[in-house]
């Protein structure tokens, strides 16, 4: 007896407990709202008298009461397999399967309840699944943790096995798992680090380096004092207590095999011969170490003198889908500002610390978010012009479409914006060259296209003075694999794209990614 569909359940987001965990693609959950019923069922099963519950015949698929040998208690179970006098059963309110020889008849009033364990798999966890299947210590940490906390489960499908997303402490479980893999952040350490900072705290920082939007490091104004104290202890302490317990996530003092210096570390992987791959707490890097000692006193309690951060970007949808592009844009922007003082505001404590990041009082998340553009002058897929399709540009185009007549200008000047009439449509234009009886002008709202006109006209001031932004850009694609013809077909003055700048380059053209209706243009223009 199982629950195969969720069609009859309106709420698709539950507070839940993981009743049994095999892997990220094979685990069971219980709805928090079912806990009282589960407890009542369990209590009732313990009261069934043996002599009143003799099983006459049993077949695979039958529901029974089975004793779980680990705790000696009776639970509802389904028979999966029978071999001689032993039975393989699945405990339908928890999900785990065991071999049992102690079965009882299940009273009908208890059998009528639906199975309380829901078989689930997490979405997009191939990497995490591989890691926990090869690193047993990490599996044990995940197993023990997930069995002890309340999680928020969102169903992505309504048939068993249910595809789900899962959060703990308002963070995706994937983030938590990758924090263990990359930084050795076990739950206990995570809770300690959460207490170091306060939400909404604001501080001036220097950028150390940026790996991605989810991993960049900053140095606070207090960092130097903390660093000096830690390094002084590491260099001058002569008596250390050897580390006797080697576990993933364990904090220690260890010697780097690269430079033979001592560092504060967390153990990530344990190798033969006394070596471990470690995360260097105060430097944000991984390396192999040897000679491990216990971290005590200030070395254990002091916060890292660099802060691991993740960028808060709530305005961008599909962050996971755009992760690589946003990270390229972010790291490129940060390279330009790395020598400037920055400000962070802590949105969520812990490690990484989720922060808003400001440079010159401007929110960096706004710098890297996709912006609407129109594409012009497609000479090559790596030589094209884009214009920001801002609200002001749209307003200008709308007003120009309503104008009937404008007064001609007898002596137009360079670097001024005028009106130009082209095929009975008004455009804003900037004078480029004068000839006898005509002029070359730049259509400033049409990707700086150049045309020849005989006259220019005076625009209303509020239209004339509005700014425009045109950029020379490149998609960074190889013409052997992508079609210029396909690109030209989708680019016109009315087609709006969303643009992410992956690398600023004012000389050869900014390296960009274009999205059309949420799809990467590179996939649309690919040769087949």
Short mmCIF file of C-alpha atoms in Angstrom, two decimals:
data_model
loop_
_atom_site.label_atom_id
_atom_site.label_comp_id
_atom_site.label_asym_id
_atom_site.label_seq_id
_atom_site.Cartn_x
_atom_site.Cartn_y
_atom_site.Cartn_z
CA UNK A 1 0.00 0.00 0.00
CA UNK A 2 1.62 3.21 -1.16
CA UNK A 3 0.62 6.71 -2.18
CA UNK A 4 1.30 6.89 -5.92
CA UNK A 5 -0.11 10.33 -6.70
CA UNK A 6 -0.51 13.74 -5.12
CA UNK A 7 -3.53 14.73 -7.21
CA UNK A 8 -5.76 14.74 -4.16
CA UNK A 9 -3.34 16.82 -2.09
CA UNK A 10 -3.63 20.57 -2.61
CA UNK A 11 -0.48 21.63 -0.78
CA UNK A 12 2.65 20.81 -2.80
CA UNK A 13 5.08 22.35 -0.33
CA UNK A 14 5.43 20.56 3.00
CA UNK A 15 7.28 20.90 6.23
CA UNK A 16 8.60 17.38 6.51
CA UNK A 17 11.01 14.95 8.10
CA UNK A 18 13.28 12.54 6.23
CA UNK A 19 12.27 9.18 7.62
CA UNK A 20 14.92 7.23 5.76
CA UNK A 21 17.81 8.30 3.53
CA UNK A 22 19.55 5.97 1.08
CA UNK A 23 20.81 8.63 -1.32
CA UNK A 24 19.71 11.93 -2.89
CA UNK A 25 17.86 9.95 -5.54
CA UNK A 26 16.31 7.49 -3.14
CA UNK A 27 14.90 8.67 0.18
CA UNK A 28 11.59 8.85 2.06
CA UNK A 29 9.85 11.73 3.78
CA UNK A 30 6.98 12.12 6.24
CA UNK A 31 4.64 15.11 6.24
CA UNK A 32 5.03 16.96 9.53
CA UNK A 33 1.22 17.06 9.79
CA UNK A 34 1.13 13.23 9.83
CA UNK A 35 3.34 12.86 12.91
CA UNK A 36 0.50 12.49 15.41
CA UNK A 37 -1.20 9.78 13.31
CA UNK A 38 2.10 7.93 12.87
CA UNK A 39 2.63 7.99 16.64
CA UNK A 40 -0.92 6.72 17.29
CA UNK A 41 -0.44 3.86 14.79
CA UNK A 42 2.87 2.86 16.41
CA UNK A 43 1.39 2.96 19.92
CA UNK A 44 -1.60 0.82 18.85
CA UNK A 45 0.65 -1.81 17.23
CA UNK A 46 2.56 -2.38 20.47
CA UNK A 47 -0.71 -3.35 22.19
CA UNK A 48 -1.65 -6.18 19.80
CA UNK A 49 -1.59 -9.54 21.60
CA UNK A 50 0.46 -12.26 19.90
CA UNK A 51 -2.14 -15.00 20.36
CA UNK A 52 -4.80 -12.87 18.66
CA UNK A 53 -2.71 -12.12 15.59
CA UNK A 54 -1.64 -15.45 14.06
CA UNK A 55 -0.90 -15.16 10.34
CA UNK A 56 -2.46 -18.04 8.41
CA UNK A 57 -0.92 -17.34 4.99
CA UNK A 58 1.25 -14.54 3.76
CA UNK A 59 2.07 -13.40 0.25
CA UNK A 60 4.28 -10.63 -1.19
CA UNK A 61 2.29 -7.42 -1.15
CA UNK A 62 0.41 -8.22 2.08
CA UNK A 63 0.30 -5.60 4.83
CA UNK A 64 1.42 -6.82 8.26
CA UNK A 65 2.85 -5.63 11.53
CA UNK A 66 6.59 -6.38 11.60
CA UNK A 67 9.11 -6.04 14.40
CA UNK A 68 12.05 -3.75 13.70
CA UNK A 69 14.94 -5.54 15.38
CA UNK A 70 16.99 -2.36 16.03
CA UNK A 71 14.50 -1.03 18.59
CA UNK A 72 12.23 -4.04 19.21
CA UNK A 73 9.09 -2.11 18.24
CA UNK A 74 6.30 -3.07 15.84
CA UNK A 75 5.52 -1.06 12.70
CA UNK A 76 3.26 -1.35 9.68
CA UNK A 77 5.03 -3.13 6.83
CA UNK A 78 4.50 -4.57 3.35
CA UNK A 79 5.94 -7.98 2.49
CA UNK A 80 8.36 -7.70 -0.42
CA UNK A 81 9.79 -11.21 -0.52
CA UNK A 82 9.49 -14.55 1.30
CA UNK A 83 12.29 -17.10 1.69
CA UNK A 84 11.57 -20.07 3.98
CA UNK A 85 10.72 -18.51 7.37
CA UNK A 86 12.20 -15.07 6.75
CA UNK A 87 10.51 -12.10 5.18
CA UNK A 88 11.87 -9.02 3.49
CA UNK A 89 9.52 -6.18 4.41
CA UNK A 90 9.30 -2.45 3.84
CA UNK A 91 8.10 -0.29 6.74
CA UNK A 92 5.50 1.76 4.84
CA UNK A 93 5.46 4.70 7.26
CA UNK A 94 9.25 5.12 7.14
CA UNK A 95 10.50 3.65 3.85
CA UNK A 96 13.35 1.40 4.97
CA UNK A 97 13.40 -2.30 4.07
CA UNK A 98 14.61 -5.04 6.44
CA UNK A 99 14.62 -8.79 6.93
CA UNK A 100 12.23 -9.86 9.69
CA UNK A 101 10.92 -13.16 11.05
CA UNK A 102 8.51 -11.57 13.53
CA UNK A 103 5.19 -10.67 11.90
CA UNK A 104 1.67 -10.07 13.16
CA UNK A 105 -1.70 -9.66 11.53
CA UNK A 106 -2.50 -6.00 10.95
CA UNK A 107 -5.91 -4.91 12.29
CA UNK A 108 -8.15 -3.46 9.54
CA UNK A 109 -8.61 -0.15 11.39
CA UNK A 110 -4.83 0.36 11.29
CA UNK A 111 -4.38 -1.03 7.77
CA UNK A 112 -6.81 1.51 6.32
CA UNK A 113 -4.46 4.47 6.78
CA UNK A 114 -2.46 5.40 3.68
CA UNK A 115 1.32 4.86 3.72
CA UNK A 116 2.92 7.77 5.57
CA UNK A 117 6.34 7.53 3.85
CA UNK A 118 6.69 9.19 0.44
CA UNK A 119 9.43 7.99 -1.88
CA UNK A 120 11.36 10.98 -3.28
CA UNK A 121 14.41 12.00 -5.30
CA UNK A 122 16.12 15.38 -5.38
CA UNK A 123 16.33 17.39 -8.57
CA UNK A 124 19.72 17.99 -10.27
CA UNK A 125 22.06 16.22 -7.85
CA UNK A 126 24.29 14.07 -10.10
CA UNK A 127 27.51 15.59 -8.73
CA UNK A 128 26.40 15.40 -5.10
CA UNK A 129 25.18 11.82 -5.59
CA UNK A 130 28.59 10.82 -6.95
CA UNK A 131 30.44 12.45 -4.05
CA UNK A 132 28.45 10.82 -1.25
CA UNK A 133 28.69 7.44 -2.99
CA UNK A 134 32.50 7.61 -3.02
CA UNK A 135 33.23 9.41 0.27
CA UNK A 136 31.73 7.36 3.10
CA UNK A 137 32.48 9.89 5.82
CA UNK A 138 30.51 12.54 3.92
CA UNK A 139 27.64 10.07 3.54
CA UNK A 140 27.58 9.49 7.30
CA UNK A 141 27.50 13.25 7.97
CA UNK A 142 24.62 13.74 5.48
CA UNK A 143 22.74 10.68 6.77
CA UNK A 144 22.93 11.74 10.41
CA UNK A 145 22.08 15.35 9.67
CA UNK A 146 19.10 14.77 7.41
CA UNK A 147 17.64 12.32 9.89
CA UNK A 148 17.62 14.97 12.62
CA UNK A 149 16.17 18.13 11.07
CA UNK A 150 12.91 19.48 9.70
CA UNK A 151 13.06 20.32 6.00
CA UNK A 152 10.84 22.15 3.53
CA UNK A 153 9.98 19.95 0.54
CA UNK A 154 8.56 21.30 -2.73
CA UNK A 155 7.09 18.69 -5.10
CA UNK A 156 8.02 19.03 -8.78
CA UNK A 157 6.01 15.97 -9.86
CA UNK A 158 2.86 14.27 -8.57
CA UNK A 159 3.72 10.61 -9.14
CA UNK A 160 5.97 8.39 -7.07
CA UNK A 161 8.98 8.48 -7.10
CA UNK A 162 8.35 12.19 -6.45
CA UNK A 163 10.84 14.68 -7.87
CA UNK A 164 11.41 17.36 -5.24
CA UNK A 165 13.47 20.33 -4.13
CA UNK A 166 14.42 20.48 -0.48
CA UNK A 167 15.52 23.29 1.84
CA UNK A 168 16.89 23.52 5.33
CA UNK A 169 17.42 26.80 7.17
CA UNK A 170 16.08 28.54 4.07
CA UNK A 171 18.90 27.13 1.94
CA UNK A 172 18.82 24.45 -0.73
CA UNK A 173 20.13 21.14 0.57
CA UNK A 174 22.54 21.16 -2.39
CA UNK A 175 24.18 24.29 -0.96
CA UNK A 176 24.61 22.57 2.38
CA UNK A 177 26.12 19.44 0.78
CA UNK A 178 28.52 21.42 -1.40
CA UNK A 179 29.59 23.43 1.66
CA UNK A 180 30.74 20.16 3.22
CA UNK A 181 32.49 19.08 0.02
CA UNK A 182 34.22 22.41 -0.66
CA UNK A 183 34.67 24.01 2.78
CA UNK A 184 34.29 21.20 5.34
CA UNK A 185 31.26 22.95 6.82
CA UNK A 186 29.51 20.36 8.96
CA UNK A 187 26.23 21.45 10.66
CA UNK A 188 27.87 22.26 14.00
CA UNK A 189 30.44 24.53 12.33
CA UNK A 190 27.74 26.17 10.24
CA UNK A 191 25.73 27.07 13.35
CA UNK A 192 28.82 28.54 15.06
CA UNK A 193 29.65 30.70 12.01
CA UNK A 194 26.07 31.96 11.80
CA UNK A 195 26.55 33.57 15.21
CA UNK A 196 29.66 35.53 14.21
CA UNK A 197 27.76 38.06 12.08
CA UNK A 198 24.43 39.79 12.52
CA UNK A 199 21.79 40.09 9.81
CA UNK A 200 21.65 43.58 8.27
CA UNK A 201 25.17 44.32 9.53
CA UNK A 202 27.00 46.73 7.23
CA UNK A 203 30.76 46.78 6.81
CA UNK A 204 33.47 48.21 4.56
CA UNK A 205 35.56 45.51 2.86
CA UNK A 206 38.30 44.87 0.31
CA UNK A 207 37.78 42.16 -2.31
CA UNK A 208 40.35 39.35 -2.12
CA UNK A 209 39.18 37.34 -5.12
CA UNK A 210 35.96 36.21 -6.79
CA UNK A 211 35.38 32.65 -7.95
CA UNK A 212 31.65 32.93 -8.75
CA UNK A 213 28.49 34.70 -7.58
CA UNK A 214 28.26 32.04 -4.87
CA UNK A 215 31.90 32.17 -3.80
CA UNK A 216 33.90 35.34 -3.32
CA UNK A 217 36.13 36.48 -0.49
CA UNK A 218 36.42 39.84 1.21
CA UNK A 219 38.66 41.26 3.91
CA UNK A 220 37.01 43.35 6.62
CA UNK A 221 38.52 46.29 8.49
CA UNK A 222 39.12 43.98 11.47
CA UNK A 223 40.81 41.35 9.31
CA UNK A 224 44.38 42.57 9.76
CA UNK A 225 44.20 42.46 13.55
CA UNK A 226 42.74 38.93 13.50
CA UNK A 227 45.30 37.80 10.90
CA UNK A 228 48.26 39.14 12.88
CA UNK A 229 47.10 37.43 16.06
CA UNK A 230 46.49 34.08 14.35
CA UNK A 231 49.80 34.12 12.49
CA UNK A 232 51.67 35.11 15.64
CA UNK A 233 50.26 32.10 17.52
CA UNK A 234 50.96 29.73 14.61
CA UNK A 235 54.57 30.90 14.28
CA UNK A 236 55.48 31.04 17.98
CA UNK A 237 53.48 28.30 19.72
CA UNK A 238 55.79 25.36 20.48
CA UNK A 239 53.52 22.87 22.30
CA UNK A 240 50.70 21.31 20.26
CA UNK A 241 48.32 18.48 21.13
CA UNK A 242 48.24 15.90 18.30
CA UNK A 243 44.94 15.34 16.51
CA UNK A 244 43.75 11.82 17.23
CA UNK A 245 40.40 11.84 15.39
CA UNK A 246 40.45 12.46 11.65
CA UNK A 247 36.99 13.26 10.27
CA UNK A 248 35.67 15.24 7.33
CA UNK A 249 34.83 18.74 8.55
CA UNK A 250 37.20 18.47 11.51
CA UNK A 251 39.01 21.73 12.28
CA UNK A 252 42.74 21.44 12.92
CA UNK A 253 46.15 23.05 12.67
CA UNK A 254 48.14 21.48 9.84
CA UNK A 255 51.29 21.95 7.76
CA UNK A 256 50.85 22.68 4.05
CA UNK A 257 52.77 20.33 1.76
CA UNK A 258 53.25 23.25 -0.63
CA UNK A 259 55.11 25.75 1.56
CA UNK A 260 55.61 23.88 4.90
CA UNK A 261 53.78 26.64 6.82
CA UNK A 262 51.12 26.10 9.48
CA UNK A 263 47.47 26.97 8.79
CA UNK A 264 44.01 26.61 10.26
CA UNK A 265 42.20 24.01 8.17
CA UNK A 266 39.10 21.85 7.87
CA UNK A 267 39.62 18.30 6.64
CA UNK A 268 37.91 17.53 3.31
CA UNK A 269 39.39 14.17 2.28
CA UNK A 270 41.50 11.65 4.15
CA UNK A 271 44.30 9.86 2.24
CA UNK A 272 46.67 7.05 3.08
CA UNK A 273 49.96 7.91 4.75
CA UNK A 274 48.61 10.61 7.07
CA UNK A 275 47.90 13.21 4.39
CA UNK A 276 44.58 15.03 3.95
CA UNK A 277 43.10 17.41 1.43
CA UNK A 278 42.07 20.47 3.45
CA UNK A 279 40.23 23.75 3.15
CA UNK A 280 42.38 26.63 4.41
CA UNK A 281 39.94 28.55 6.58
CA UNK A 282 41.71 31.91 6.40
CA UNK A 283 42.64 31.82 2.72
CA UNK A 284 39.74 30.19 0.86
CA UNK A 285 41.85 27.59 -0.98
CA UNK A 286 42.34 23.82 -0.92
CA UNK A 287 45.65 21.98 -0.60
CA UNK A 288 47.15 18.85 0.89
CA UNK A 289 48.48 18.90 4.46
CA UNK A 290 50.23 16.69 6.97
CA UNK A 291 51.09 16.78 10.72
CA UNK A 292 47.71 17.58 12.24
CA UNK A 293 47.19 19.13 15.67
CA UNK A 294 44.16 20.24 17.64
CA UNK A 295 42.91 23.81 17.24
CA UNK A 296 42.34 25.29 20.70
CA UNK A 297 41.76 28.68 22.28
CA UNK A 298 41.83 31.66 19.95
CA UNK A 299 42.75 29.49 16.97
CA UNK A 300 39.50 27.59 17.41
CA UNK A 301 37.22 30.53 18.22
CA UNK A 302 38.52 33.36 15.99
CA UNK A 303 36.50 33.99 12.81
CA UNK A 304 38.29 33.60 9.46
CA UNK A 305 40.16 36.78 8.62
CA UNK A 306 38.69 36.60 5.14
CA UNK A 307 34.93 36.28 4.76
CA UNK A 308 33.38 33.82 2.31
CA UNK A 309 30.37 35.46 0.65
CA UNK A 310 27.55 34.71 -1.79
CA UNK A 311 25.85 37.49 -3.78
CA UNK A 312 22.22 38.27 -3.00
CA UNK A 313 20.45 38.70 -6.40
CA UNK A 314 16.70 38.23 -5.81
CA UNK A 315 15.70 40.16 -8.95
CA UNK A 316 17.10 37.54 -11.35
CA UNK A 317 14.95 34.55 -12.22
CA UNK A 318 16.52 31.22 -13.25
CA UNK A 319 19.76 32.01 -11.39
CA UNK A 320 20.72 28.32 -11.58
CA UNK A 321 20.30 28.31 -15.37
CA UNK A 322 22.33 31.51 -15.75
CA UNK A 323 24.89 30.68 -13.05
CA UNK A 324 27.94 30.38 -15.34
CA UNK A 325 27.13 33.56 -17.30
CA UNK A 326 26.33 35.61 -14.21
CA UNK A 327 29.52 34.38 -12.54
CA UNK A 328 31.63 35.38 -15.57
CA UNK A 329 30.02 38.81 -15.56
CA UNK A 330 30.52 39.16 -11.81
CA UNK A 331 34.17 38.11 -11.76
CA UNK A 332 34.92 40.44 -14.68
CA UNK A 333 33.22 43.39 -12.95
CA UNK A 334 35.04 42.63 -9.71
CA UNK A 335 38.40 42.57 -11.52
CA UNK A 336 37.78 46.21 -12.48
CA UNK A 337 36.92 47.23 -8.92
CA UNK A 338 39.25 45.03 -6.87
CA UNK A 339 41.35 47.97 -5.65
CA UNK A 340 38.34 49.97 -4.47
CA UNK A 341 36.70 49.92 -1.07
CA UNK A 342 33.39 48.10 -1.13
CA UNK A 343 30.49 47.75 1.25
CA UNK A 344 28.59 44.59 2.15
CA UNK A 345 25.25 44.30 3.89
CA UNK A 346 24.64 40.86 5.41
CA UNK A 347 21.33 39.41 4.25
CA UNK A 348 21.81 35.94 5.75
CA UNK A 349 24.47 34.85 8.21
CA UNK A 350 26.51 31.67 7.97
CA UNK A 351 29.15 30.53 5.51
CA UNK A 352 28.90 31.54 2.77
CA UNK A 353 27.52 34.78 4.11
CA UNK A 354 24.76 35.97 1.75
CA UNK A 355 25.37 39.66 1.14
CA UNK A 356 24.44 42.67 -0.89
CA UNK A 357 27.62 44.15 -2.37
CA UNK A 358 28.01 47.83 -3.19
CA UNK A 359 30.69 49.68 -5.16
CA UNK A 360 30.40 53.50 -5.09
CA UNK A 361 26.95 53.00 -3.51
CA UNK A 362 25.82 50.97 -6.53
CA UNK A 363 24.42 47.47 -5.98
CA UNK A 364 26.66 45.04 -7.90
CA UNK A 365 23.71 42.69 -8.49
CA UNK A 366 22.22 45.43 -10.68
CA UNK A 367 25.46 45.60 -12.70
CA UNK A 368 25.34 41.94 -13.73
CA UNK A 369 21.63 41.33 -14.16
CA UNK A 370 20.45 40.74 -17.75
CA UNK A 371 19.43 43.96 -19.51
CA UNK A 372 17.07 44.39 -22.50
CA UNK A 373 18.80 45.24 -25.79
CA UNK A 374 18.14 45.54 -29.51
CA UNK A 375 20.78 44.14 -31.90
CA UNK A 376 21.90 46.10 -34.98
CA UNK A 377 24.61 46.01 -37.65
CA UNK A 378 25.29 42.28 -37.53
CA UNK A 379 28.49 42.09 -39.60
CA UNK A 380 29.67 38.86 -37.98
CA UNK A 381 28.49 36.93 -34.95
CA UNK A 382 31.51 38.42 -33.21
CA UNK A 383 31.06 41.91 -34.67
CA UNK A 384 27.68 43.38 -33.86
CA UNK A 385 26.14 46.43 -32.23
CA UNK A 386 23.66 46.34 -29.36
CA UNK A 387 21.65 49.16 -27.90
CA UNK A 388 20.16 49.16 -24.44
CA UNK A 389 16.39 49.08 -24.87
CA UNK A 390 15.79 51.23 -21.80
CA UNK A 391 12.47 52.69 -20.75
CA UNK A 392 13.70 56.10 -21.93
CA UNK A 393 14.49 54.73 -25.40
CA UNK A 394 11.02 53.19 -25.62
CA UNK A 395 9.48 56.50 -24.51
CA UNK A 396 11.47 58.40 -27.16
CA UNK A 397 10.43 56.00 -29.93
CA UNK A 398 6.81 56.29 -28.83
CA UNK A 399 6.89 60.11 -28.84
CA UNK A 400 8.66 60.26 -32.20
CA UNK A 401 5.93 58.10 -33.74
CA UNK A 402 3.32 60.73 -32.76
CA UNK A 403 5.13 63.81 -34.13
CA UNK A 404 3.64 65.23 -37.35
CA UNK A 405 6.02 68.10 -38.18
CA UNK A 406 9.28 69.61 -36.90
CA UNK A 407 11.07 72.83 -37.76
CA UNK A 408 14.15 72.44 -40.02
CA UNK A 409 17.59 73.49 -38.72
CA UNK A 410 19.56 75.67 -41.14
CA UNK A 411 23.05 75.10 -39.70
CA UNK A 412 23.18 71.86 -37.65
CA UNK A 413 26.19 71.42 -35.36
CA UNK A 414 28.29 68.39 -34.53
CA UNK A 415 27.63 66.52 -31.24
CA UNK A 416 24.01 67.76 -31.13
CA UNK A 417 20.92 65.54 -31.40
CA UNK A 418 18.34 66.45 -34.08
CA UNK A 419 15.34 64.89 -35.78
CA UNK A 420 15.71 63.04 -39.11
CA UNK A 421 12.82 61.95 -41.33
CA UNK A 422 13.41 58.54 -42.91
CA UNK A 423 10.63 56.81 -44.89
CA UNK A 424 8.05 59.03 -43.16
CA UNK A 425 9.33 58.00 -39.70
CA UNK A 426 11.10 60.36 -37.26
CA UNK A 427 14.38 59.32 -35.63
CA UNK A 428 16.89 61.03 -33.36
CA UNK A 429 20.09 61.71 -35.28
CA UNK A 430 23.57 63.08 -34.60
CA UNK A 431 25.53 64.87 -37.35
CA UNK A 432 28.58 62.91 -38.55
CA UNK A 433 29.68 64.49 -41.87
CA UNK A 434 28.51 67.42 -44.04
CA UNK A 435 28.42 67.31 -47.84
CA UNK A 436 27.11 69.66 -50.48
CA UNK A 437 23.34 69.25 -50.31
CA UNK A 438 23.34 66.32 -47.81
CA UNK A 439 24.68 64.99 -44.51
CA UNK A 440 25.70 61.65 -42.97
CA UNK A 441 23.97 61.20 -39.63
CA UNK A 442 24.03 58.60 -36.86
CA UNK A 443 20.62 57.23 -35.83
CA UNK A 444 21.36 57.18 -32.11
CA UNK A 445 18.39 55.00 -31.11
CA UNK A 446 18.95 52.49 -33.93
CA UNK A 447 22.31 51.06 -32.99
CA UNK A 448 24.20 54.10 -34.33
CA UNK A 449 23.33 53.18 -37.92
CA UNK A 450 24.62 55.74 -40.42
CA UNK A 451 22.40 57.13 -43.21
CA UNK A 452 22.45 60.12 -45.56
CA UNK A 453 19.77 62.85 -45.29
CA UNK A 454 19.21 66.27 -46.82
CA UNK A 455 17.77 67.99 -43.73
CA UNK A 456 17.77 67.83 -39.93
CA UNK A 457 15.04 69.16 -37.66
CA UNK A 458 14.80 70.63 -34.17
CA UNK A 459 13.57 68.20 -31.51
CA UNK A 460 11.71 69.05 -28.30
CA UNK A 461 14.32 69.52 -25.55
CA UNK A 462 13.10 66.66 -23.36
CA UNK A 463 13.59 64.21 -26.26
CA UNK A 464 16.84 65.73 -27.47
CA UNK A 465 18.64 65.42 -24.14
CA UNK A 466 17.79 61.81 -23.24
CA UNK A 467 20.90 59.59 -23.09
CA UNK A 468 21.48 56.53 -25.26
CA UNK A 469 23.87 53.61 -24.84
CA UNK A 470 25.27 51.69 -27.80
CA UNK A 471 27.93 49.00 -27.43
CA UNK A 472 30.15 47.12 -29.83
CA UNK A 473 29.92 43.44 -28.89
CA UNK A 474 30.92 39.87 -29.65
CA UNK A 475 29.17 36.56 -28.95
CA UNK A 476 32.56 34.81 -28.81
CA UNK A 477 31.37 32.02 -31.11
CA UNK A 478 33.23 30.01 -33.76
CA UNK A 479 31.69 30.50 -37.23
CA UNK A 480 32.41 26.84 -38.03
CA UNK A 481 29.68 25.79 -35.63
CA UNK A 482 27.26 28.74 -35.68
CA UNK A 483 25.25 30.35 -38.47
CA UNK A 484 25.53 34.08 -39.21
CA UNK A 485 22.47 33.78 -41.47
CA UNK A 486 20.34 32.46 -38.58
CA UNK A 487 21.58 35.28 -36.34
CA UNK A 488 20.63 37.95 -38.90
CA UNK A 489 17.16 36.44 -39.29
CA UNK A 490 16.28 36.99 -35.63
CA UNK A 491 17.92 40.42 -35.26
CA UNK A 492 15.83 43.46 -36.19
CA UNK A 493 14.88 46.78 -34.64
CA UNK A 494 11.83 45.27 -32.92
CA UNK A 495 13.30 42.07 -31.47
CA UNK A 496 14.31 42.48 -27.84
CA UNK A 497 17.00 40.27 -26.30
CA UNK A 498 18.30 40.05 -22.77
CA UNK A 499 22.05 40.60 -22.54
CA UNK A 500 24.64 39.52 -19.98
CA UNK A 501 28.12 41.06 -20.32
CA UNK A 502 30.59 38.26 -19.61
CA UNK A 503 33.72 40.34 -20.19
CA UNK A 504 34.14 44.08 -20.68
CA UNK A 505 36.31 45.01 -23.66
CA UNK A 506 36.01 48.51 -25.08
CA UNK A 507 38.66 47.84 -27.75
CA UNK A 508 37.58 44.64 -29.49
CA UNK A 509 33.98 44.51 -28.31
CA UNK A 510 32.32 43.37 -25.10
CA UNK A 511 31.93 39.58 -24.82
CA UNK A 512 28.22 38.98 -24.25
CA UNK A 513 25.56 36.30 -23.99
CA UNK A 514 22.17 36.99 -25.60
CA UNK A 515 18.93 35.39 -24.45
CA UNK A 516 15.80 35.31 -26.62
CA UNK A 517 12.61 34.35 -24.75
CA UNK A 518 14.84 32.86 -22.05
CA UNK A 519 16.83 30.71 -24.53
CA UNK A 520 20.55 31.23 -25.20
CA UNK A 521 20.87 32.61 -28.76
CA UNK A 522 23.89 30.34 -29.27
CA UNK A 523 21.58 27.31 -29.21
CA UNK A 524 19.22 28.96 -31.73
CA UNK A 525 21.92 29.78 -34.31
CA UNK A 526 23.88 26.55 -33.96
CA UNK A 527 24.56 24.69 -37.22
CA UNK A 528 23.03 21.24 -37.41
#
